Tab-separated table of C-alpha atoms and ligand atoms in Angstrom:
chain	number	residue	atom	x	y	z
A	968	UNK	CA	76.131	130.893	79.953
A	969	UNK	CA	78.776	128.720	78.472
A	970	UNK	CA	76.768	124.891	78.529
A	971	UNK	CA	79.948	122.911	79.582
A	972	UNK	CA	80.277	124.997	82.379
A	973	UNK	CA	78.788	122.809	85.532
A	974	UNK	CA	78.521	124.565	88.813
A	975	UNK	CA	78.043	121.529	90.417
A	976	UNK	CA	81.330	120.316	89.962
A	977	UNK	CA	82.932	123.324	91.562
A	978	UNK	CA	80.254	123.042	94.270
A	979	UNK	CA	80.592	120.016	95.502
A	980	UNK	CA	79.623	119.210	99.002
A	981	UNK	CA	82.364	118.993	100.672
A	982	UNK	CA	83.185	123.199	100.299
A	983	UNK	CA	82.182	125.999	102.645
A	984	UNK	CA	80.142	127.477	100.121
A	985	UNK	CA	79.377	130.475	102.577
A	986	UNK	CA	83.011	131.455	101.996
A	987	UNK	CA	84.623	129.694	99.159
A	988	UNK	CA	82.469	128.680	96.370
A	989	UNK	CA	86.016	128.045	93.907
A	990	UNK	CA	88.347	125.440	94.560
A	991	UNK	CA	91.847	126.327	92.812
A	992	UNK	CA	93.912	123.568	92.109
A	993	UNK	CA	96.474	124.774	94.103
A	994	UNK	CA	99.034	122.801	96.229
A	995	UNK	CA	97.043	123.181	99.686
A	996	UNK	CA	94.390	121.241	98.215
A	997	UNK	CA	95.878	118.700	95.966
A	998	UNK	CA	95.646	115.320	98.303
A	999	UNK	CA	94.492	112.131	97.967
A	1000	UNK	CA	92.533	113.163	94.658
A	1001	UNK	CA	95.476	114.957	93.110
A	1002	UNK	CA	97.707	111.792	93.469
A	1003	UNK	CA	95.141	109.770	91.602
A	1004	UNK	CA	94.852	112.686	88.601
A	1005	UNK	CA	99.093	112.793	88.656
A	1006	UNK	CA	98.939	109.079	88.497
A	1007	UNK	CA	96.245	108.985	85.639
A	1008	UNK	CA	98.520	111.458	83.749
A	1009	UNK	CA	101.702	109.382	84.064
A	1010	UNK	CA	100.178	106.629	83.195
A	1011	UNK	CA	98.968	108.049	79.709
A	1012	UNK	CA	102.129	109.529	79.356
A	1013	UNK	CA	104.056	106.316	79.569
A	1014	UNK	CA	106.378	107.970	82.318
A	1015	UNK	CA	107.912	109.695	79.644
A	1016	UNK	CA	108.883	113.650	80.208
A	1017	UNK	CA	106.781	115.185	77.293
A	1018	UNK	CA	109.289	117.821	77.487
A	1019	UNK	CA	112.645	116.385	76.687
A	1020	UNK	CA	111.711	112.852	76.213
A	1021	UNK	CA	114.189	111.100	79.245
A	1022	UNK	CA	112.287	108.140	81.230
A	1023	UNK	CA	112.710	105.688	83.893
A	1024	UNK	CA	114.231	103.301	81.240
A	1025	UNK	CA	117.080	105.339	80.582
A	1026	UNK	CA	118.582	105.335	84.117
A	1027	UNK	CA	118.690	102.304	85.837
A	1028	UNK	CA	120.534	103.572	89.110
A	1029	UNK	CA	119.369	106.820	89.485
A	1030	UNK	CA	115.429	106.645	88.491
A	1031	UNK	CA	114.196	110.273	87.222
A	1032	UNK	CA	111.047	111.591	89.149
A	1033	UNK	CA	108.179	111.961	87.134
A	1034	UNK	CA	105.805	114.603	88.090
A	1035	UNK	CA	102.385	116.319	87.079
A	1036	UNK	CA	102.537	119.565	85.650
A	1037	UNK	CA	99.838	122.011	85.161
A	1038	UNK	CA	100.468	124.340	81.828
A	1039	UNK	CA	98.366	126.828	83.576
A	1040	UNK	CA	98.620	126.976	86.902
A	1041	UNK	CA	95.679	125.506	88.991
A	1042	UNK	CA	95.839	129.583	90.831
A	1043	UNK	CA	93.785	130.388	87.920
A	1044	UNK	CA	91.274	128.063	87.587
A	1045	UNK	CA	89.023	125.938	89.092
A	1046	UNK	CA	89.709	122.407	90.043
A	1047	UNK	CA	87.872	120.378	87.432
A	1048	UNK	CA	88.861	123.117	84.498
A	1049	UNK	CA	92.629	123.053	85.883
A	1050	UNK	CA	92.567	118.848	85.490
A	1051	UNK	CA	91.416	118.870	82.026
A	1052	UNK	CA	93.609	116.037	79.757
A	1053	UNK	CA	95.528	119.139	77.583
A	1054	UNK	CA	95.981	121.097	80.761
A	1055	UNK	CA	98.558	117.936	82.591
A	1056	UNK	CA	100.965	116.332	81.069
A	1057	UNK	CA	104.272	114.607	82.491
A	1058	UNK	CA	107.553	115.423	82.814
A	1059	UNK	CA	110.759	115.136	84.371
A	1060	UNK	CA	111.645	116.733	87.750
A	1061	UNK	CA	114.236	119.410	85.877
A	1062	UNK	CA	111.546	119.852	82.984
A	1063	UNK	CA	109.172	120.906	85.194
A	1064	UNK	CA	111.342	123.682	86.977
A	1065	UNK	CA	111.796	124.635	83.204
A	1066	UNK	CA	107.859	124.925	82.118
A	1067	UNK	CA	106.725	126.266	84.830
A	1068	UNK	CA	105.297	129.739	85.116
A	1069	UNK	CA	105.703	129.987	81.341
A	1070	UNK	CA	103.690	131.602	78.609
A	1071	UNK	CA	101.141	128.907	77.663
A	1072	UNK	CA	102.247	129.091	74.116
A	1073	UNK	CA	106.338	128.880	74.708
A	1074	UNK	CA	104.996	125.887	77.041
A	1075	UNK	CA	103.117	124.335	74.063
A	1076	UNK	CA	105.817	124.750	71.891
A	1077	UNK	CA	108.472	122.630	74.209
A	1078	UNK	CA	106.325	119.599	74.211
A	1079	UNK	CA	105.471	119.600	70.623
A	1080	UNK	CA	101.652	120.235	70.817
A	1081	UNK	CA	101.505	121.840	67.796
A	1082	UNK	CA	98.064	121.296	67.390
A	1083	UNK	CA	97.039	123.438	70.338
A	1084	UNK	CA	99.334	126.078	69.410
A	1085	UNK	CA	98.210	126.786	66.049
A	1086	UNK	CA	94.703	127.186	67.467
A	1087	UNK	CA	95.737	129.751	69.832
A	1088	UNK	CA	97.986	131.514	67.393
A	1089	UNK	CA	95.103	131.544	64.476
A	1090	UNK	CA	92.674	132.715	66.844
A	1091	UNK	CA	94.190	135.304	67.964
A	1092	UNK	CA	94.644	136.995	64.673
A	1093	UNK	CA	90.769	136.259	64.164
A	1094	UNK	CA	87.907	134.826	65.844
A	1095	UNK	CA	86.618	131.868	64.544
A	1096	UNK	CA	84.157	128.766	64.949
A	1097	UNK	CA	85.464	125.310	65.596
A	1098	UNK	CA	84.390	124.547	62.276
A	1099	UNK	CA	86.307	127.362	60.363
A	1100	UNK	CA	89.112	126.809	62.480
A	1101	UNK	CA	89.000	122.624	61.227
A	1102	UNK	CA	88.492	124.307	57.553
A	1103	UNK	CA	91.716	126.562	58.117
A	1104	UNK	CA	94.040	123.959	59.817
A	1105	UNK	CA	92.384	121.678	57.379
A	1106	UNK	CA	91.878	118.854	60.517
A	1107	UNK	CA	88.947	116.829	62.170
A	1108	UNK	CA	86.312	119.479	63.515
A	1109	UNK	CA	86.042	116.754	66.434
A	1110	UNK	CA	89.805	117.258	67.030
A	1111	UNK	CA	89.352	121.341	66.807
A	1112	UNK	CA	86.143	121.144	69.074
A	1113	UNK	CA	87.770	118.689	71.754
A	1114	UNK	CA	91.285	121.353	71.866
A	1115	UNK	CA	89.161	124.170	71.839
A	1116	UNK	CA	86.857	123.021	74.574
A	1117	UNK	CA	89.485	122.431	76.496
A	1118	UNK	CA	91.417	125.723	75.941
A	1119	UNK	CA	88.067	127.550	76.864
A	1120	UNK	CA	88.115	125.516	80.291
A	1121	UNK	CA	92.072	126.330	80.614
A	1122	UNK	CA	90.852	129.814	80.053
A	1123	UNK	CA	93.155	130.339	76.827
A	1124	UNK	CA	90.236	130.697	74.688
A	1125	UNK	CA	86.941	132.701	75.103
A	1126	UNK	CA	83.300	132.271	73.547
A	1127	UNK	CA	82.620	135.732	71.262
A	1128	UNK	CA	79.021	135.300	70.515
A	1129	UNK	CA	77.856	133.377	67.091
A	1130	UNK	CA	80.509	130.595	68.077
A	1131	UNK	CA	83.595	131.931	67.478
A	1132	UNK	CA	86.305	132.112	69.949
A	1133	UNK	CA	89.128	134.106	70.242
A	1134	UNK	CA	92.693	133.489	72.370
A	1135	UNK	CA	92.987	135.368	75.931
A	1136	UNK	CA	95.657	135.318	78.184
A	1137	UNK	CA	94.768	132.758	80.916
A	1138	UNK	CA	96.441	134.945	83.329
A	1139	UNK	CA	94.812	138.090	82.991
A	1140	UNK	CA	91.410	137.216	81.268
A	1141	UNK	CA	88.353	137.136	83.975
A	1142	UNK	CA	89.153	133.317	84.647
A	1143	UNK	CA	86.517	131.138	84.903
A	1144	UNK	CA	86.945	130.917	88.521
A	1145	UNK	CA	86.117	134.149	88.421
A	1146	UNK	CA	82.936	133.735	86.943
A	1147	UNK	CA	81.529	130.877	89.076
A	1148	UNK	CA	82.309	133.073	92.355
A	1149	UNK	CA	80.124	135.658	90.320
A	1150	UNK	CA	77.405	133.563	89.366
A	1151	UNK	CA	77.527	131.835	93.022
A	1152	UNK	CA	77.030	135.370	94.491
A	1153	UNK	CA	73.780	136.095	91.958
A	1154	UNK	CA	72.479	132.764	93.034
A	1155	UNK	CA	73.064	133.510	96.952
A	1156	UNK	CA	71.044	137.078	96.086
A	1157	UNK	CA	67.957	134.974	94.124
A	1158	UNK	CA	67.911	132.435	96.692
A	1159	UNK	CA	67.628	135.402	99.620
A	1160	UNK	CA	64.738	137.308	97.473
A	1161	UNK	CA	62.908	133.990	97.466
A	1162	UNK	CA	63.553	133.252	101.116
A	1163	UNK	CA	61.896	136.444	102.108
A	1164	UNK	CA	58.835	136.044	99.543
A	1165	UNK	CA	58.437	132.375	101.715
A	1166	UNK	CA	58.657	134.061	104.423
A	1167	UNK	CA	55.960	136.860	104.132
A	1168	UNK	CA	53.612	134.126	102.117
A	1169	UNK	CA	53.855	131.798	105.396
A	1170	UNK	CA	53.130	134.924	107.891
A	1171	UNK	CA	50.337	135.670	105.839
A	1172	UNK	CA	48.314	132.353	105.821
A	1173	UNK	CA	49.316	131.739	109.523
A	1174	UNK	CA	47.497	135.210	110.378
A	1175	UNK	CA	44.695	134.634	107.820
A	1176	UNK	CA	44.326	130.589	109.335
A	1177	UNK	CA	43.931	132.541	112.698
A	1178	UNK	CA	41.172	134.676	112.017
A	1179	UNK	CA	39.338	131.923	109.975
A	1180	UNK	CA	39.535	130.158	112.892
A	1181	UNK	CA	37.976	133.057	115.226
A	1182	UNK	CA	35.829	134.387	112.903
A	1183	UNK	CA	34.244	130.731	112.432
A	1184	UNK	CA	33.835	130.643	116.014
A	1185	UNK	CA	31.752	133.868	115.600
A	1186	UNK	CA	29.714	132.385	112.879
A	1187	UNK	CA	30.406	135.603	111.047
A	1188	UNK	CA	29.536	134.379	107.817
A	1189	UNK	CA	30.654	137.603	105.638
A	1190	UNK	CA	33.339	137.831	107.405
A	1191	UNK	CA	34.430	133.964	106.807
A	1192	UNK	CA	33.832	134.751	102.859
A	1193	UNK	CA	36.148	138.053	103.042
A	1194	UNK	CA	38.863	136.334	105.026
A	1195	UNK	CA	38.532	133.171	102.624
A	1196	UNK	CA	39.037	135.677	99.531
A	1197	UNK	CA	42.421	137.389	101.074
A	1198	UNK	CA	43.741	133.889	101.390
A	1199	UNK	CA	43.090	132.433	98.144
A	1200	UNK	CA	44.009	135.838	96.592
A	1201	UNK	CA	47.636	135.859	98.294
A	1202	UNK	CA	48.343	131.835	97.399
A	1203	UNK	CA	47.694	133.070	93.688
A	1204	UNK	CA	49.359	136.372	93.408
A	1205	UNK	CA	52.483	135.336	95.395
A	1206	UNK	CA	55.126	134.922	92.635
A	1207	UNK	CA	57.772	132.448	93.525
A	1208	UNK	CA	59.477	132.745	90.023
A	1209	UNK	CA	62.592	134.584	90.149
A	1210	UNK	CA	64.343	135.630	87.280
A	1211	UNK	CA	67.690	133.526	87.579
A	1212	UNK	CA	69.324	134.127	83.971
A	1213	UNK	CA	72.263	135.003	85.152
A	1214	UNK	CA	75.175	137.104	83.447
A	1215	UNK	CA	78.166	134.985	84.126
A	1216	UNK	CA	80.634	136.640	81.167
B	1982	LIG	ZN1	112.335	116.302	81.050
């Protein structure tokens, strides 16, 4: 399982897990939290379009709009992964018409994040670590494992085994939306197994506390013992442990 990867910040409280254990970032659920991420965003970004560099500044009576945009579109991943810092950036109202629904890498290219872009286009010829990758593009490995971490949660980039990653296509690679509805669905099957062990471990003391009682009332000694045996015997042999290492790739 990919250690970043948090289920508890997709599954946060406030969700019908019974139905919906993903929240996309898509428009029907951007509100009050989405203004504050857009906000954060501008802010960073100065209120300067990262696309074609036009701000506030240079129109004084007819102020540009700055907006939010998502290079890939919250539809394909999760809330927290779609709000990562690479994934926003801001831009102008007519910039944003222009981005979006483009090819991640075209969309890197018109804002200049060159960095990003020569990860995805080296690892797609090869899989590499972050560490080869900082060797290659002879930069920080902290800057290589930051981008890369952050592709991996935009879904650009996927873990290969022995640390390497290698570029996907966030659109048609098993997001990682995906995934968390698959592990959520393993989880709902391991917590039903264990349910139904409780559930047979509780009938079976209440019936064995019942015939202790009765068979005390007796004074059936032998029969106290043999009753007293099948109750300590089920409390050790019930197994509560359920295997939960789950596949989530
Ligand atoms: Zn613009």
């Amino acid at each position: 399982m990919n250690p970043k990867w948090d289920l508890s910040e997709v599954l946060d409280e406030e969700q019908d897990v019974d139905t919906n254990p993903v929240e996309f970032d898509v428009p029907a659920s951007r509100s009050y939290d989405w203004e504050k991420r857009a906000t954060e965003i501008k802010e960073r970004d100065n209120y300067v379009c990262q696309r074609c560099g036009n701000h506030n500044g240079n129109y004084e009576n007819y102020p540009l709009t700055m907006e939010a945009h998502h290079l890939v579109p919250g539809k394909y991943l999760s809330k927290p992964d779609a709000r990562v810092e690479l994934n926003l950036i801001a831009v102008c109202e007519s910039c944003h018409g222009y981005l979006e629904g483009s090819h991640i890498e075209w969309q890197l290219n018109e804002i200049g994040r060159d960095d990003a872009l020569q990860i995805l286009s080296v690892l797609k010829e090869r899989s590499l670590s972050p560490y080869l990758l900082s060797q290659k593009l002879e930069t920080s490995e902290d800057c290589v494992r930051s981008l890369v971490s952050q592709l991996e949660r935009m879904n650009c980039v996927t873990a290969q085994g022995g640390g390497r990653y290698r570029t996907v296509c966030p659109a048609t690679a098993k997001s990682t939306a995906d995934r968390v509805r698959l592990r959520w669905k393993q989880e709902q099957a391991v917590r039903r197994s264990l349910e139904e062990t409780l559930s047979e471990f509780r009938q079976t003391l209440t019936t064995g506390l019942d015939e202790l009682e009765s068979t005390l009332e007796a004074g059936d000694r032998d029969q106290v013992e043999a009753t007293l045996e099948r109750l300590q015997n089920t409390i050790r042999t019930t197994n509560f442990e359920e295997d939960i290492t789950l596949n989530d790739r």
